[in-house]
Coordinates of C-alpha atoms in Angstrom, one line a residue:
M1 CA 22.5 -6.3 33.6
A2 CA 24.5 -8.4 35.8
R3 CA 21.3 -8.7 38.0
I4 CA 18.8 -9.1 35.6
L5 CA 21.0 -11.8 34.1
S6 CA 20.8 -13.6 37.5
L7 CA 17.3 -13.7 37.3
F8 CA 17.6 -16.6 34.5
R9 CA 20.9 -18.1 35.4
H10 CA 21.0 -21.8 36.9
Q11 CA 17.0 -21.7 39.0
P12 CA 15.0 -24.6 38.5
F13 CA 12.0 -24.1 36.4
L14 CA 9.4 -26.4 34.9
V15 CA 11.7 -29.3 35.2
H16 CA 9.3 -31.7 35.6
V17 CA 7.7 -30.7 31.6
G18 CA 10.6 -33.2 30.5
R19 CA 12.2 -34.1 27.7
R20 CA 11.4 -35.1 23.7
K21 CA 10.1 -38.5 23.1
P22 CA 12.2 -40.7 20.9
A23 CA 9.7 -41.5 18.5
L24 CA 8.6 -38.6 17.4
C25 CA 12.1 -37.5 16.6
K26 CA 11.3 -38.6 12.9
M27 CA 8.9 -36.0 12.4
S28 CA 10.4 -32.6 11.3
M29 CA 10.4 -29.8 13.1
D30 CA 8.0 -28.3 10.0
S31 CA 5.2 -30.8 10.7
R32 CA 5.1 -30.6 14.4
A33 CA 4.7 -26.9 13.8
R34 CA 1.9 -27.3 11.5
M35 CA 0.0 -29.7 14.4
V36 CA 0.6 -26.9 17.2
F37 CA -1.0 -24.8 15.1
A38 CA -3.7 -26.9 14.0
A39 CA -4.2 -27.6 17.8
A40 CA -4.4 -23.7 18.6
V41 CA -7.4 -23.0 15.7
E42 CA -8.9 -26.6 17.0
A43 CA -9.6 -25.2 20.4
V44 CA -11.3 -21.6 19.6
Q45 CA -13.6 -23.3 17.0
P46 CA -17.2 -21.1 17.2
D47 CA -19.3 -24.9 18.1
T48 CA -16.4 -25.8 20.2
V49 CA -15.9 -22.8 23.1
V50 CA -19.8 -22.3 23.2
R51 CA -20.5 -26.2 24.3
Q52 CA -17.3 -25.7 26.8
S53 CA -18.9 -22.5 28.4
I54 CA -22.6 -23.5 28.7
E55 CA -23.5 -26.1 31.5
R56 CA -27.0 -27.3 30.9
K57 CA -28.9 -28.6 33.7
Q58 CA -32.3 -29.7 33.2
D59 CA -34.3 -26.3 33.5
S60 CA -31.6 -24.0 33.7
V61 CA -28.2 -23.2 32.6
I62 CA -25.1 -22.3 34.1
I63 CA -22.4 -19.8 32.0
N64 CA -19.0 -18.8 33.9
G65 CA -20.5 -19.6 38.0
H66 CA -23.9 -18.1 37.3
T67 CA -27.3 -20.1 37.1
F68 CA -30.0 -19.0 34.8
T69 CA -33.5 -20.2 34.5
L70 CA -35.0 -21.5 31.6
K71 CA -38.6 -21.2 30.7
Q72 CA -39.5 -20.8 27.2
N73 CA -37.6 -17.3 27.9
L74 CA -34.4 -17.4 25.7
H75 CA -33.7 -14.9 23.2
L76 CA -30.7 -15.1 21.1
V77 CA -28.6 -12.7 19.0
G78 CA -25.8 -12.3 17.7
F79 CA -22.9 -10.0 14.9
G80 CA -19.8 -11.6 14.1
K81 CA -17.8 -13.9 11.6
A82 CA -17.9 -16.8 13.6
V83 CA -21.5 -15.9 15.1
L84 CA -23.3 -18.9 12.8
G85 CA -21.2 -21.7 14.2
M86 CA -21.7 -20.3 17.8
A87 CA -25.3 -20.0 17.4
A88 CA -25.8 -23.4 16.0
E89 CA -24.4 -25.1 18.9
A90 CA -26.2 -22.5 21.4
E91 CA -29.5 -24.0 19.6
R92 CA -28.1 -27.6 20.1
I93 CA -28.1 -27.2 23.6
L94 CA -30.8 -24.8 24.8
G95 CA -33.2 -25.3 22.0
D96 CA -35.9 -26.4 23.9
H97 CA -36.3 -22.9 25.5
L98 CA -35.2 -20.8 22.2
V99 CA -38.2 -18.6 21.6
K100 CA -36.7 -16.9 18.8
G101 CA -33.0 -15.5 17.2
V102 CA -31.5 -13.5 14.3
V103 CA -27.6 -13.3 13.6
S104 CA -26.3 -10.9 11.6
V105 CA -23.1 -12.9 9.8
P106 CA -20.8 -11.9 6.5
H107 CA -22.2 -12.0 2.9
G108 CA -22.2 -16.0 1.8
I109 CA -20.7 -17.5 4.8
Q110 CA -23.6 -20.0 4.8
Q111 CA -22.7 -21.2 1.2
T112 CA -18.8 -20.9 2.2
L113 CA -19.4 -23.4 5.5
Q114 CA -21.3 -25.8 3.0
Q115 CA -18.5 -25.6 0.0
N116 CA -16.0 -26.9 2.8
G117 CA -17.8 -29.2 4.6
K118 CA -18.6 -27.1 8.0
D119 CA -22.4 -28.4 8.2
H120 CA -22.1 -28.9 11.9
L121 CA -21.7 -24.9 12.5
L122 CA -24.5 -24.8 10.4
L123 CA -28.6 -24.0 11.3
K124 CA -31.1 -26.8 11.4
E125 CA -33.7 -26.2 8.6
N126 CA -36.4 -26.1 11.4
S127 CA -33.8 -23.5 13.4
R128 CA -35.8 -20.4 15.2
I129 CA -32.8 -18.2 14.4
R130 CA -33.3 -15.9 11.4
V131 CA -29.9 -15.4 9.8
M132 CA -29.2 -12.4 8.1
E133 CA -26.0 -11.9 5.8
G134 CA -24.4 -8.2 5.3
A135 CA -20.8 -6.8 6.0
K136 CA -20.1 -7.5 1.9
H137 CA -15.9 -6.9 2.4
N138 CA -16.1 -6.4 5.8
L139 CA -17.8 -3.1 5.5
P140 CA -20.9 -2.1 7.2
D141 CA -23.6 -2.2 4.5
T142 CA -27.6 -1.4 4.3
D143 CA -28.0 -5.4 5.1
A144 CA -26.2 -5.2 7.7
Q145 CA -28.2 -1.7 9.1
K146 CA -30.7 -4.1 8.7
A147 CA -30.0 -6.9 10.7
A148 CA -28.9 -4.5 13.4
E149 CA -32.5 -2.8 13.2
V150 CA -34.2 -6.7 14.0
I151 CA -31.8 -7.3 16.6
K152 CA -32.9 -3.8 18.0
Q153 CA -36.3 -4.8 17.8
L154 CA -35.8 -8.1 19.4
A155 CA -34.3 -6.7 22.3
S156 CA -36.4 -4.1 22.9
E157 CA -39.6 -6.1 23.0
L158 CA -38.2 -8.3 26.3
T159 CA -39.7 -8.4 29.7
E160 CA -37.7 -9.0 33.0
E161 CA -38.8 -12.6 32.5
D162 CA -36.6 -12.6 29.3
L163 CA -32.5 -14.5 28.8
L164 CA -31.1 -12.4 25.9
L165 CA -28.2 -14.4 24.8
V166 CA -25.8 -12.2 22.9
L167 CA -23.0 -14.2 20.6
I168 CA -20.1 -11.9 19.8
S169 CA -17.1 -12.0 17.5
G170 CA -14.7 -10.6 15.7
G171 CA -16.1 -8.3 12.6
G172 CA -18.8 -7.6 14.7
S173 CA -18.7 -3.8 14.7
A174 CA -19.2 -3.9 10.9
L175 CA -22.6 -6.4 11.0
L176 CA -24.0 -4.7 13.7
P177 CA -24.1 -0.7 12.1
A178 CA -26.7 1.4 13.7
P179 CA -26.2 5.1 13.1
I180 CA -28.1 7.7 15.5
P181 CA -30.5 9.7 13.0
P182 CA -30.3 11.9 11.6
I183 CA -26.5 10.4 10.7
S184 CA -26.7 7.9 7.6
L185 CA -24.2 4.8 7.1
Q186 CA -22.7 6.5 4.8
E187 CA -21.5 9.5 6.9
K188 CA -20.4 7.5 9.9
Q189 CA -18.6 5.3 7.4
D190 CA -16.4 8.4 6.0
V191 CA -16.0 9.6 8.9
T192 CA -14.5 6.4 10.9
R193 CA -12.9 6.1 7.4
K194 CA -11.0 9.7 7.5
L195 CA -9.7 8.5 11.6
A196 CA -8.7 5.3 10.6
G197 CA -6.5 6.8 7.6
A198 CA -5.3 9.7 10.4
G199 CA -3.5 7.1 11.9
A200 CA -6.3 6.8 14.8
T201 CA -5.9 4.4 17.9
I202 CA -8.9 1.5 17.7
Q203 CA -9.7 3.3 21.2
E204 CA -10.3 6.7 19.3
L205 CA -11.9 4.9 16.6
N206 CA -14.3 3.2 19.2
T207 CA -14.8 5.9 21.1
V208 CA -16.2 8.2 17.7
R209 CA -18.4 4.6 16.7
R210 CA -19.7 4.6 20.0
A211 CA -21.2 8.2 19.9
L212 CA -22.3 8.0 16.9
S213 CA -23.9 4.6 17.3
L214 CA -27.4 3.4 18.7
L215 CA -26.2 0.0 20.0
K216 CA -22.7 0.0 20.6
G217 CA -21.0 1.0 24.1
G218 CA -23.0 -0.9 25.8
R219 CA -26.7 0.1 24.4
L220 CA -28.1 -2.7 23.2
A221 CA -27.9 -4.1 26.6
H222 CA -30.3 -0.9 27.1
Y223 CA -32.7 -1.7 24.8
A224 CA -32.9 -5.2 26.4
H225 CA -33.5 -4.0 29.6
P226 CA -35.1 -4.8 32.2
A227 CA -34.3 -8.6 30.9
Q228 CA -31.2 -10.5 32.0
V229 CA -28.7 -10.0 29.3
V230 CA -25.3 -12.8 29.1
S231 CA -23.2 -12.5 26.2
L232 CA -20.4 -15.1 25.2
I233 CA -17.8 -13.1 23.6
L234 CA -14.9 -14.5 21.2
S235 CA -12.1 -12.0 21.6
D236 CA -9.9 -11.1 18.5
V237 CA -8.4 -8.2 20.4
I238 CA -5.0 -8.0 22.4
G239 CA -5.7 -8.0 26.1
D240 CA -9.7 -8.8 25.5
P241 CA -10.9 -5.7 26.3
L242 CA -14.9 -6.1 26.3
D243 CA -15.4 -2.1 25.4
I244 CA -13.3 -3.1 22.2
I245 CA -14.4 -6.1 20.9
A246 CA -17.3 -4.9 18.5
S247 CA -17.6 -1.9 20.1
G248 CA -18.9 -3.1 23.3
P249 CA -22.8 -3.5 22.7
T250 CA -23.2 -5.2 25.7
V251 CA -20.8 -3.1 28.1
P252 CA -21.7 0.1 29.4
S253 CA -20.0 3.3 29.1
E254 CA -20.0 6.6 29.3
V255 CA -19.6 8.6 25.7
W256 CA -18.9 12.2 26.5
P257 CA -19.0 14.5 23.6
E258 CA -15.8 16.7 24.5
E259 CA -13.9 13.7 24.5
V260 CA -14.9 12.7 21.1
L261 CA -14.7 16.4 19.6
S262 CA -11.4 15.9 21.2
V263 CA -10.3 13.1 19.3
L264 CA -11.7 14.4 16.3
E265 CA -9.9 17.9 16.7
H266 CA -6.7 16.0 17.0
Y267 CA -6.8 14.5 13.7
K268 CA -8.2 17.9 12.4
L269 CA -11.1 16.4 11.1
L270 CA -13.9 18.6 12.6
N271 CA -14.3 21.4 9.5
S272 CA -14.9 18.7 7.5
L273 CA -17.9 16.6 9.5
P274 CA -21.3 16.3 8.2
A275 CA -23.8 18.7 9.4
S276 CA -25.5 15.4 11.0
V277 CA -22.7 14.0 13.1
K278 CA -22.2 17.8 14.6
E279 CA -26.2 17.5 15.3
V280 CA -25.9 14.5 17.7
L281 CA -22.4 15.4 18.9
E282 CA -23.9 18.4 20.5
R283 CA -27.0 17.3 22.3
P284 CA -26.9 16.9 25.7
S285 CA -25.6 13.7 27.5
P286 CA -28.5 11.3 26.7
S287 CA -30.2 10.0 30.0
R288 CA -30.5 6.3 28.7
S289 CA -26.6 5.9 29.7
H290 CA -28.0 6.1 33.2
K291 CA -30.0 3.4 32.3
T292 CA -27.8 1.3 30.7
N293 CA -25.5 1.4 34.1
E294 CA -27.7 0.6 36.5
S295 CA -28.8 -2.4 34.5
S296 CA -25.3 -3.0 34.9
R297 CA -24.9 -2.8 38.1
S298 CA -28.4 -4.8 39.2
G299 CA -26.4 -7.7 37.7
R300 CA -28.6 -7.6 34.9
V301 CA -25.6 -8.0 32.2
L302 CA -22.9 -10.7 32.2
N303 CA -20.4 -10.3 29.6
T304 CA -17.9 -13.3 29.5
V305 CA -15.2 -13.9 27.3
I306 CA -15.6 -17.6 26.0
G307 CA -12.3 -17.8 23.6
S308 CA -9.7 -15.9 23.0
N309 CA -5.5 -16.0 21.7
S310 CA -4.6 -17.1 25.3
V311 CA -7.0 -20.1 25.3
A312 CA -5.6 -21.3 21.8
L313 CA -2.0 -20.8 23.0
K314 CA -2.5 -23.2 26.2
S315 CA -4.2 -25.8 23.7
A316 CA -1.1 -25.0 21.4
G317 CA 1.4 -25.7 24.5
R318 CA -0.4 -29.2 25.1
R319 CA 0.3 -30.3 21.9
A320 CA 3.6 -29.5 21.8
L321 CA 4.1 -31.1 25.0
E322 CA 2.6 -34.2 23.0
L323 CA 4.8 -34.2 20.3
G324 CA 8.2 -33.8 22.5
F325 CA 8.9 -29.9 23.2
R326 CA 9.0 -28.2 25.9
P327 CA 6.4 -25.4 26.0
L328 CA 6.9 -21.9 27.1
V329 CA 4.4 -18.8 26.5
L330 CA 6.1 -15.8 25.8
A331 CA 3.1 -13.4 25.9
P332 CA -0.4 -13.0 24.1
G333 CA -0.3 -10.1 22.9
V334 CA 2.8 -8.8 20.7
C335 CA 2.3 -6.1 18.6
G336 CA 4.4 -3.4 16.9
D337 CA 5.6 -3.0 13.5
V338 CA 6.7 -6.4 11.8
R339 CA 10.4 -5.2 11.7
A340 CA 10.7 -4.6 15.4
V341 CA 8.6 -8.5 16.0
S342 CA 11.0 -10.6 13.7
K343 CA 14.6 -8.6 15.4
L344 CA 12.5 -9.9 18.9
Y345 CA 12.2 -13.5 17.4
G346 CA 15.6 -13.5 16.1
L347 CA 17.4 -12.3 19.5
L348 CA 15.4 -14.8 21.7
A349 CA 16.1 -17.9 18.7
R350 CA 20.2 -16.8 19.1
F351 CA 19.9 -16.2 22.8
A352 CA 18.3 -19.4 22.9
C353 CA 20.7 -21.9 20.6
S354 CA 23.7 -20.1 22.1
R355 CA 26.2 -23.0 22.5
E356 CA 27.6 -20.8 25.5
E357 CA 26.2 -18.6 27.7
P358 CA 24.7 -15.5 25.4
P359 CA 26.4 -12.6 25.3
P360 CA 24.9 -9.9 27.6
E361 CA 24.3 -7.6 25.2
I362 CA 21.6 -10.1 23.5
A363 CA 19.5 -9.9 27.1
A364 CA 20.0 -5.9 26.9
E365 CA 19.0 -5.6 23.0
L366 CA 15.6 -7.4 24.4
L367 CA 14.7 -5.6 27.1
K368 CA 14.9 -2.9 25.2
L369 CA 12.9 -4.3 22.2
G370 CA 10.3 -5.1 24.7
P371 CA 7.8 -2.3 25.2
E372 CA 8.2 -1.8 21.3
V373 CA 6.2 -5.2 20.4
G374 CA 4.0 -5.4 23.6
V375 CA 6.2 -7.9 25.4
E376 CA 6.6 -6.9 29.4
S377 CA 10.2 -6.9 30.7
W378 CA 9.0 -9.8 33.2
D379 CA 7.8 -11.9 30.7
L380 CA 11.0 -11.1 28.5
C381 CA 13.1 -12.2 32.0
R382 CA 11.0 -15.1 33.0
T383 CA 11.2 -16.3 28.9
M384 CA 15.2 -15.8 29.1
Q385 CA 15.5 -18.0 32.4
V386 CA 13.7 -20.7 30.7
L387 CA 15.3 -20.9 27.7
G388 CA 18.7 -20.4 29.7
E389 CA 18.4 -23.1 31.3
G390 CA 16.9 -25.4 29.1
R391 CA 20.6 -24.6 27.6
T392 CA 22.6 -25.5 30.4
E393 CA 20.9 -28.5 32.1
G394 CA 20.0 -30.0 28.6
W395 CA 16.3 -29.9 29.1
G396 CA 15.6 -31.0 25.1
S397 CA 13.6 -29.2 22.5
T398 CA 11.5 -25.9 23.3
C399 CA 8.3 -24.4 21.8
L400 CA 8.1 -20.5 22.1
L401 CA 4.8 -19.5 21.8
A402 CA 3.1 -15.9 21.8
G403 CA 0.1 -14.4 20.1
G404 CA -1.3 -11.1 18.8
E405 CA -1.1 -8.7 15.8
P406 CA 1.5 -6.8 14.7
T407 CA 1.3 -4.1 12.0
V408 CA 2.6 -3.7 8.1
K409 CA 3.9 -0.4 7.0
L410 CA 2.6 -0.7 3.3
T411 CA 5.4 0.2 1.1
G412 CA 4.1 -1.6 -2.1
K413 CA 1.0 -3.1 -3.9
G414 CA 2.5 -7.1 -3.7
R415 CA 0.2 -9.8 -2.4
G416 CA 0.6 -11.0 1.5
G417 CA 0.0 -10.0 5.4
R418 CA 1.3 -9.5 8.1
N419 CA 1.8 -13.5 9.1
Q420 CA 3.9 -14.1 6.0
E421 CA 6.1 -10.9 6.0
L422 CA 6.7 -11.2 9.4
A423 CA 8.0 -15.1 8.9
L424 CA 10.0 -13.9 6.0
R425 CA 11.8 -11.2 8.1
V426 CA 12.8 -13.4 10.6
G427 CA 14.0 -15.8 8.1
L428 CA 16.5 -13.0 7.3
E429 CA 17.0 -12.7 11.1
L430 CA 17.9 -16.4 11.4
R431 CA 20.5 -16.1 8.6
G432 CA 23.3 -18.1 9.4
M433 CA 22.3 -20.2 11.9
Q434 CA 21.9 -24.1 11.6
L435 CA 18.9 -25.5 9.5
P436 CA 16.3 -28.2 11.1
P437 CA 16.6 -30.6 12.8
T438 CA 19.8 -28.6 14.4
G439 CA 18.3 -25.2 14.2
P440 CA 15.4 -23.3 15.2
V441 CA 12.1 -23.1 13.4
F442 CA 9.7 -20.1 13.3
L443 CA 6.0 -20.3 12.3
S444 CA 3.8 -17.0 12.1
G445 CA -0.3 -18.0 11.1
G446 CA -3.6 -16.2 11.5
T447 CA -5.5 -18.0 13.5
D448 CA -8.5 -16.9 10.5
G449 CA -6.8 -18.9 7.8
Q450 CA -6.6 -16.3 5.6
D451 CA -3.3 -13.2 6.1
G452 CA -4.2 -10.5 3.9
P453 CA -5.9 -11.2 0.5
T454 CA -4.3 -14.6 0.6
D455 CA -5.0 -18.3 0.8
A456 CA -2.8 -18.6 3.1
A457 CA -2.4 -17.7 7.0
G458 CA 0.9 -17.6 7.2
A459 CA 4.4 -19.2 6.5
I460 CA 7.7 -21.4 8.2
T461 CA 10.9 -20.3 7.7
D462 CA 14.6 -21.1 9.3
G463 CA 18.1 -20.3 8.7
G464 CA 18.5 -21.5 5.4
L465 CA 15.8 -19.4 4.0
Y466 CA 18.0 -16.5 2.4
E467 CA 20.3 -19.4 0.6
E468 CA 17.4 -21.7 -0.6
A469 CA 15.8 -18.2 -1.9
Q470 CA 19.1 -17.2 -3.2
A471 CA 19.6 -20.4 -5.3
Q472 CA 15.7 -19.8 -6.7
A473 CA 16.9 -16.3 -8.4
L474 CA 14.3 -14.5 -5.5
D475 CA 15.5 -11.6 -4.0
I476 CA 14.3 -11.3 -0.5
N477 CA 14.7 -7.3 -0.5
N478 CA 12.3 -6.2 -3.4
F479 CA 9.8 -9.0 -2.6
L480 CA 9.5 -7.1 1.0
T481 CA 9.9 -3.8 -0.2
N482 CA 6.9 -4.3 -2.7
N483 CA 4.8 -6.3 0.5
D484 CA 5.0 -8.9 -1.8
S485 CA 5.3 -11.9 0.9
Y486 CA 2.5 -14.1 -0.6
T487 CA 4.3 -14.2 -4.2
F488 CA 7.5 -14.7 -2.8
F489 CA 6.7 -18.1 -0.3
S490 CA 4.8 -19.2 -3.9
R491 CA 7.5 -19.4 -5.7
L492 CA 10.0 -20.5 -3.2
S493 CA 10.1 -24.3 -3.7
A494 CA 6.9 -24.7 -4.8
G495 CA 5.1 -23.2 -2.0
Q496 CA 6.0 -25.8 0.5
R497 CA 6.8 -22.8 3.3
L498 CA 3.3 -21.6 3.1
L499 CA 0.5 -22.2 6.0
V500 CA -2.9 -23.0 4.2
P501 CA -5.2 -24.3 6.6
G502 CA -8.1 -23.7 4.7
L503 CA -11.3 -22.2 6.4
T504 CA -10.7 -22.0 9.8
C505 CA -14.3 -20.8 10.9
T506 CA -12.5 -18.8 13.6
N507 CA -10.2 -15.5 14.6
V508 CA -8.2 -14.8 18.1
M509 CA -5.3 -13.5 16.1
D510 CA -2.3 -14.6 15.2
V511 CA 0.0 -17.5 16.5
H512 CA 3.9 -17.0 16.8
M513 CA 6.0 -20.3 17.3
L514 CA 9.7 -20.6 17.7
L515 CA 10.8 -24.4 17.5
I516 CA 14.2 -24.6 19.5
P517 CA 15.8 -27.9 19.4
P518 CA 18.4 -29.3 22.0
I519 CA 21.2 -27.4 21.9
P520 CA 24.6 -28.8 22.9
I521 CA 26.5 -26.6 25.1
N522 CA 30.3 -25.3 25.7
I523 CA 31.6 -25.8 29.3
G524 CA 34.2 -23.9 30.5

C-alpha cells in the first residue's frame, strides 16, 4: 500500500490549471454545479455534434478525415431519439445534394419539440426527409417496423455512385425492428423481454437481437452495398462499442447460431422458444455476412462516434475551469450498483477533504471498490494523486467529473431514477462533513433530462442532507427502500435540490460531479 500511495504523493501535476477566480466566490457551489452540467448537455446537442463532424467543401464533404464526392447522390436514413435534430442539421449542410431520406423517431417527438421551443431541431416544410414516428413507450411497434422496412427499401435501391448517410442515436434499436420472417415482431419482443428479465447482459441481448434481425449486426450496410455508407453515431453506451449502439446496423459482425443457442440455453429459454425463432436459428449461417464483411474491408463503410459521454465531460471540464475549479475526470464508464457507486464518491470526498494525510485505509478501499464500479485502478491512483496535490499545495477548488450508467436494484414501487437515488445515497455518505461552501457538493444527472419516469434529470446533495431531511420529518431509509427518491427530493425544501433542465433532446448517459472546496491543511 505504501508503494501505491507513493504514486500520488508530492508529484507536480496540472499545476497550470490554476486557482479559483475571486469574483466567482460569490456564486454558490450549487449554482456552479448546475452550470457545469448544462455545459455537458450543450456539448452533445444533436445539431451541434453533426455540425462539428461534417466539413463541407464545395461539392465534397469531409467526415473524420475522409473526403466524399457530392453529386446529387446523397441519401439519408436515421433511427434514434436524437436523430430528428441530427437530420435537420445534416440537411442544412448537405441539402443541395440530398436525393431523399427517411428517419425513424419516437412517437410524438415533433409535437414535443414544437411545444418546447426547439424548432431548430425540426425539419423544414420542404424537407426531402420523411419522418416516421413509432416505438411508443420506447418499445418496438408496428409503426417502427414500417419505418424499418422503408429504410431497408431505400438502402436496397442504392448504387455504387451513391452515398448513404446513416444517423444513429440512443433508442435506435427499438426504432429499427425488422425480425427475420417468419418471426413476428411480438415473438421477437417476447424472447428479448424474457432474456432481459432473466438478467442477460447487454452483449447477450444484442447477440440474440442481431441473430433475429434483418438489419442489425451490419445488415443495413449489407443492403446498401455497393454504396458508400457513412454512419454518424451519438453514443449512449459505456465505452462507445459500435456493435452494441442500436445493435450495430452498420457494423459487420458474424452471428453464429451456436452462440445464440448457448445464450438461450444458459437462461433456460430454449424449450419456450416460438417455432419461428427455432426455424431461423436452425438455418445454415447466411452467406450474406461475407458480402457485408467484404463491403467493410473495401472501405465502403465508415462508422464515426460524433458525440459521447467523454465529449460531454470534456465540455463540462472547460466550463468548470471558467467557473474557478480545477477540472479532473475520473472515468466515463462508472457502472454497477448505485450503493457501491455512492460509496466510491463518499470515499473520494473524504480523501479529498481530509485536512491531514488521509488514512491509507481510504485508498485501499477505493482500489478494492474500483473494479466493482467500472473504474480502473490506474484512474483511481491518478485521481488520488491529483486530489492529494490539490490538498497539500493549496490549489483551490476541484471539480471531479465522471460519467456512466449505474444500476438500481428495485425493492419498492416509488418514483425515481438512478441519478436521484445515487444523489440521495451519496448524501448519506457525506453525512458529518462540512457544508458548502467549505464542504463538498455532489451532482448526478442524466443528460437526457429524464431520470426514470420523472421530470427531473437528477439531484444535488451535500453533507447537510440527512439533518435537513430529519428536520422536515423525512425518513431517508424509507424512501430508499421504496425506490422513491423523486418523492423525497420533491418534498425536501420544496424541491430545491432537484435538477430539472427540461427536454434536452440528447442522451449520452449520466454525468457525476463532485465539487471539492479549498481545504485548509494541518501540517506537522
